[in-house]
């Protein structure tokens, strides 16, 4: 049984991800779990998605940027941040990338740890956590994305 390596937001930074794999000495029986935001901001969004789609050792939960692209694609969101719009434009015409992002779960249970992109609201059962809690929770209170309040 190999190691489980949990990786933070990749944001289209393939070269840095490969460097990380080299640094930790990624082995064939290791698995990598990303905490979402596979895309946006970095220069190699399609390449990161290609890697995750082709290597069974790699999995990811859905991040807020990934979710924003999906919601925009489905007509739920009317505007994207500039880096999200740039990534969206890059992925247009490549339906396989949107299909892949749409398969990502909000949580991955590693038995000893639960992987989510943002957080969990205390006292709320996992099944009742809102997608916004799992992908965008920064503080407790009415505005979950506020940087002010109880972290």
PDB file of C-alpha atoms in Angstrom:
ATOM      1  CA  UNK A   1       0.000   0.000   0.000  1.00  0.00           C
ATOM      2  CA  UNK A   2       1.456   3.327  -1.089  1.00  0.00           C
ATOM      3  CA  UNK A   3       1.255   6.749   0.407  1.00  0.00           C
ATOM      4  CA  UNK A   4      -1.636   9.174   0.097  1.00  0.00           C
ATOM      5  CA  UNK A   5      -0.401  12.625  -0.792  1.00  0.00           C
ATOM      6  CA  UNK A   6      -2.867  15.496  -0.390  1.00  0.00           C
ATOM      7  CA  UNK A   7      -2.112  18.512  -2.580  1.00  0.00           C
ATOM      8  CA  UNK A   8      -3.484  22.036  -2.273  1.00  0.00           C
ATOM      9  CA  UNK A   9      -4.943  24.172  -5.036  1.00  0.00           C
ATOM     10  CA  UNK A  10      -3.108  23.448  -8.296  1.00  0.00           C
ATOM     11  CA  UNK A  11      -4.697  26.255 -10.348  1.00  0.00           C
ATOM     12  CA  UNK A  12      -3.314  25.115 -13.700  1.00  0.00           C
ATOM     13  CA  UNK A  13       0.310  25.021 -12.498  1.00  0.00           C
ATOM     14  CA  UNK A  14       1.417  21.764 -14.110  1.00  0.00           C
ATOM     15  CA  UNK A  15       5.173  22.387 -13.941  1.00  0.00           C
ATOM     16  CA  UNK A  16       5.039  23.022 -10.190  1.00  0.00           C
ATOM     17  CA  UNK A  17       2.873  19.929  -9.703  1.00  0.00           C
ATOM     18  CA  UNK A  18       5.379  17.754 -11.598  1.00  0.00           C
ATOM     19  CA  UNK A  19       8.199  19.267  -9.528  1.00  0.00           C
ATOM     20  CA  UNK A  20       6.258  18.361  -6.377  1.00  0.00           C
ATOM     21  CA  UNK A  21       5.822  14.780  -7.642  1.00  0.00           C
ATOM     22  CA  UNK A  22       9.570  14.593  -8.298  1.00  0.00           C
ATOM     23  CA  UNK A  23      10.369  16.077  -4.876  1.00  0.00           C
ATOM     24  CA  UNK A  24       8.228  13.555  -2.972  1.00  0.00           C
ATOM     25  CA  UNK A  25       9.321  10.716  -5.257  1.00  0.00           C
ATOM     26  CA  UNK A  26       5.830   9.768  -6.441  1.00  0.00           C
ATOM     27  CA  UNK A  27       5.655   5.984  -6.762  1.00  0.00           C
ATOM     28  CA  UNK A  28       3.341   3.750  -8.812  1.00  0.00           C
ATOM     29  CA  UNK A  29       1.375   2.634  -5.733  1.00  0.00           C
ATOM     30  CA  UNK A  30       0.988   6.151  -4.271  1.00  0.00           C
ATOM     31  CA  UNK A  31      -2.204   8.123  -4.694  1.00  0.00           C
ATOM     32  CA  UNK A  32      -2.615  11.871  -4.924  1.00  0.00           C
ATOM     33  CA  UNK A  33      -5.734  13.655  -3.723  1.00  0.00           C
ATOM     34  CA  UNK A  34      -6.122  17.296  -4.719  1.00  0.00           C
ATOM     35  CA  UNK A  35      -8.249  19.675  -2.661  1.00  0.00           C
ATOM     36  CA  UNK A  36      -9.855  21.220  -5.739  1.00  0.00           C
ATOM     37  CA  UNK A  37      -9.213  24.234  -7.922  1.00  0.00           C
ATOM     38  CA  UNK A  38      -7.376  22.193 -10.507  1.00  0.00           C
ATOM     39  CA  UNK A  39      -7.783  25.090 -12.942  1.00  0.00           C
ATOM     40  CA  UNK A  40      -7.760  28.903 -13.282  1.00  0.00           C
ATOM     41  CA  UNK A  41      -4.933  31.350 -12.663  1.00  0.00           C
ATOM     42  CA  UNK A  42      -2.110  29.132 -14.010  1.00  0.00           C
ATOM     43  CA  UNK A  43      -0.872  28.645 -17.572  1.00  0.00           C
ATOM     44  CA  UNK A  44      -1.544  24.923 -18.128  1.00  0.00           C
ATOM     45  CA  UNK A  45      -5.166  24.240 -17.243  1.00  0.00           C
ATOM     46  CA  UNK A  46      -5.829  21.714 -20.014  1.00  0.00           C
ATOM     47  CA  UNK A  47      -2.593  19.884 -19.255  1.00  0.00           C
ATOM     48  CA  UNK A  48      -3.462  19.574 -15.546  1.00  0.00           C
ATOM     49  CA  UNK A  49      -6.896  18.202 -16.462  1.00  0.00           C
ATOM     50  CA  UNK A  50      -5.351  15.797 -18.990  1.00  0.00           C
ATOM     51  CA  UNK A  51      -3.024  14.483 -16.288  1.00  0.00           C
ATOM     52  CA  UNK A  52      -5.811  13.968 -13.756  1.00  0.00           C
ATOM     53  CA  UNK A  53      -8.026  12.346 -16.377  1.00  0.00           C
ATOM     54  CA  UNK A  54      -5.311   9.917 -17.501  1.00  0.00           C
ATOM     55  CA  UNK A  55      -3.646   8.828 -14.241  1.00  0.00           C
ATOM     56  CA  UNK A  56      -5.775   6.650 -11.968  1.00  0.00           C
ATOM     57  CA  UNK A  57      -3.557   7.542  -8.989  1.00  0.00           C
ATOM     58  CA  UNK A  58      -4.883  11.111  -9.106  1.00  0.00           C
ATOM     59  CA  UNK A  59      -8.229  12.309  -7.768  1.00  0.00           C
ATOM     60  CA  UNK A  60      -9.677  15.622  -6.657  1.00  0.00           C
ATOM     61  CA  UNK A  61     -12.613  17.221  -4.932  1.00  0.00           C
ATOM     62  CA  UNK A  62     -14.379  20.167  -6.535  1.00  0.00           C
ATOM     63  CA  UNK A  63     -13.039  23.624  -5.711  1.00  0.00           C
ATOM     64  CA  UNK A  64     -14.808  26.964  -5.895  1.00  0.00           C
ATOM     65  CA  UNK A  65     -13.118  27.922  -9.181  1.00  0.00           C
ATOM     66  CA  UNK A  66     -13.949  24.549 -10.752  1.00  0.00           C
ATOM     67  CA  UNK A  67     -17.540  24.937  -9.562  1.00  0.00           C
ATOM     68  CA  UNK A  68     -17.795  28.482 -10.934  1.00  0.00           C
ATOM     69  CA  UNK A  69     -16.844  27.236 -14.414  1.00  0.00           C
ATOM     70  CA  UNK A  70     -19.449  24.466 -14.252  1.00  0.00           C
ATOM     71  CA  UNK A  71     -22.165  26.801 -13.001  1.00  0.00           C
ATOM     72  CA  UNK A  72     -21.370  29.334 -15.721  1.00  0.00           C
ATOM     73  CA  UNK A  73     -21.500  26.568 -18.327  1.00  0.00           C
ATOM     74  CA  UNK A  74     -24.951  25.587 -17.035  1.00  0.00           C
ATOM     75  CA  UNK A  75     -26.182  29.195 -17.053  1.00  0.00           C
ATOM     76  CA  UNK A  76     -26.402  29.461 -13.249  1.00  0.00           C
ATOM     77  CA  UNK A  77     -23.725  32.151 -12.920  1.00  0.00           C
ATOM     78  CA  UNK A  78     -23.835  35.269 -15.066  1.00  0.00           C
ATOM     79  CA  UNK A  79     -20.287  36.513 -14.534  1.00  0.00           C
ATOM     80  CA  UNK A  80     -16.888  35.022 -13.854  1.00  0.00           C
ATOM     81  CA  UNK A  81     -13.750  36.587 -12.417  1.00  0.00           C
ATOM     82  CA  UNK A  82     -11.306  37.527 -15.180  1.00  0.00           C
ATOM     83  CA  UNK A  83      -9.015  34.514 -14.630  1.00  0.00           C
ATOM     84  CA  UNK A  84     -12.054  32.209 -14.551  1.00  0.00           C
ATOM     85  CA  UNK A  85     -13.352  33.697 -17.797  1.00  0.00           C
ATOM     86  CA  UNK A  86      -9.947  33.223 -19.411  1.00  0.00           C
ATOM     87  CA  UNK A  87      -9.895  29.563 -18.369  1.00  0.00           C
ATOM     88  CA  UNK A  88     -13.479  29.067 -19.487  1.00  0.00           C
ATOM     89  CA  UNK A  89     -12.604  30.475 -22.921  1.00  0.00           C
ATOM     90  CA  UNK A  90      -9.574  28.165 -23.068  1.00  0.00           C
ATOM     91  CA  UNK A  91     -11.729  25.101 -22.353  1.00  0.00           C
ATOM     92  CA  UNK A  92     -14.564  25.938 -24.771  1.00  0.00           C
ATOM     93  CA  UNK A  93     -14.722  23.290 -27.454  1.00  0.00           C
ATOM     94  CA  UNK A  94     -13.239  20.649 -25.154  1.00  0.00           C
ATOM     95  CA  UNK A  95     -16.357  19.144 -23.634  1.00  0.00           C
ATOM     96  CA  UNK A  96     -14.348  16.323 -22.033  1.00  0.00           C
ATOM     97  CA  UNK A  97     -12.854  18.798 -19.559  1.00  0.00           C
ATOM     98  CA  UNK A  98     -16.247  20.043 -18.406  1.00  0.00           C
ATOM     99  CA  UNK A  99     -17.501  16.453 -18.173  1.00  0.00           C
ATOM    100  CA  UNK A 100     -14.506  15.545 -16.025  1.00  0.00           C
ATOM    101  CA  UNK A 101     -14.949  18.531 -13.706  1.00  0.00           C
ATOM    102  CA  UNK A 102     -18.610  17.584 -13.387  1.00  0.00           C
ATOM    103  CA  UNK A 103     -17.610  14.146 -12.036  1.00  0.00           C
ATOM    104  CA  UNK A 104     -15.588  15.564  -9.145  1.00  0.00           C
ATOM    105  CA  UNK A 105     -17.153  15.037  -5.723  1.00  0.00           C
ATOM    106  CA  UNK A 106     -17.407  17.658  -2.990  1.00  0.00           C
ATOM    107  CA  UNK A 107     -15.703  15.294  -0.515  1.00  0.00           C
ATOM    108  CA  UNK A 108     -13.288  12.367  -0.547  1.00  0.00           C
ATOM    109  CA  UNK A 109     -13.244  10.175   2.561  1.00  0.00           C
ATOM    110  CA  UNK A 110      -9.777   8.788   3.300  1.00  0.00           C
ATOM    111  CA  UNK A 111     -11.070   6.952   6.406  1.00  0.00           C
ATOM    112  CA  UNK A 112      -8.751   8.897   8.724  1.00  0.00           C
ATOM    113  CA  UNK A 113      -9.395  12.277   7.055  1.00  0.00           C
ATOM    114  CA  UNK A 114     -12.102  13.942   5.009  1.00  0.00           C
ATOM    115  CA  UNK A 115     -10.872  16.016   2.077  1.00  0.00           C
ATOM    116  CA  UNK A 116     -12.921  19.102   1.137  1.00  0.00           C
ATOM    117  CA  UNK A 117     -11.894  22.266  -0.638  1.00  0.00           C
ATOM    118  CA  UNK A 118     -12.925  24.865   1.945  1.00  0.00           C
ATOM    119  CA  UNK A 119     -14.546  23.627   5.134  1.00  0.00           C
ATOM    120  CA  UNK A 120     -17.436  22.184   7.060  1.00  0.00           C
ATOM    121  CA  UNK A 121     -19.988  24.087   9.119  1.00  0.00           C
ATOM    122  CA  UNK A 122     -19.805  22.832  12.717  1.00  0.00           C
ATOM    123  CA  UNK A 123     -22.879  20.955  13.900  1.00  0.00           C
ATOM    124  CA  UNK A 124     -24.204  20.374  10.366  1.00  0.00           C
ATOM    125  CA  UNK A 125     -24.249  16.734   9.221  1.00  0.00           C
ATOM    126  CA  UNK A 126     -22.061  16.073   6.187  1.00  0.00           C
ATOM    127  CA  UNK A 127     -25.062  15.260   3.976  1.00  0.00           C
ATOM    128  CA  UNK A 128     -26.557  18.664   4.808  1.00  0.00           C
ATOM    129  CA  UNK A 129     -23.458  20.777   4.122  1.00  0.00           C
ATOM    130  CA  UNK A 130     -24.108  23.274   1.331  1.00  0.00           C
ATOM    131  CA  UNK A 131     -21.880  23.144  -1.750  1.00  0.00           C
ATOM    132  CA  UNK A 132     -20.849  26.706  -0.874  1.00  0.00           C
ATOM    133  CA  UNK A 133     -19.653  25.528   2.556  1.00  0.00           C
ATOM    134  CA  UNK A 134     -17.583  22.749   1.027  1.00  0.00           C
ATOM    135  CA  UNK A 135     -16.098  24.969  -1.692  1.00  0.00           C
ATOM    136  CA  UNK A 136     -16.040  28.540  -0.352  1.00  0.00           C
ATOM    137  CA  UNK A 137     -16.299  28.573   3.467  1.00  0.00           C
ATOM    138  CA  UNK A 138     -13.813  31.027   4.966  1.00  0.00           C
ATOM    139  CA  UNK A 139     -15.504  32.123   8.180  1.00  0.00           C
ATOM    140  CA  UNK A 140     -18.518  31.229  10.253  1.00  0.00           C
ATOM    141  CA  UNK A 141     -21.466  33.565  10.030  1.00  0.00           C
ATOM    142  CA  UNK A 142     -23.952  34.803   7.459  1.00  0.00           C
ATOM    143  CA  UNK A 143     -21.325  35.555   4.769  1.00  0.00           C
ATOM    144  CA  UNK A 144     -19.333  32.344   4.392  1.00  0.00           C
ATOM    145  CA  UNK A 145     -16.826  33.973   1.997  1.00  0.00           C
ATOM    146  CA  UNK A 146     -16.025  36.949   4.247  1.00  0.00           C
ATOM    147  CA  UNK A 147     -12.446  37.244   5.397  1.00  0.00           C
ATOM    148  CA  UNK A 148     -13.726  38.906   8.591  1.00  0.00           C
ATOM    149  CA  UNK A 149     -15.195  36.812  11.392  1.00  0.00           C
ATOM    150  CA  UNK A 150     -14.488  33.499  13.061  1.00  0.00           C
ATOM    151  CA  UNK A 151     -12.166  31.398  10.866  1.00  0.00           C
TER     152      UNK A 151
END
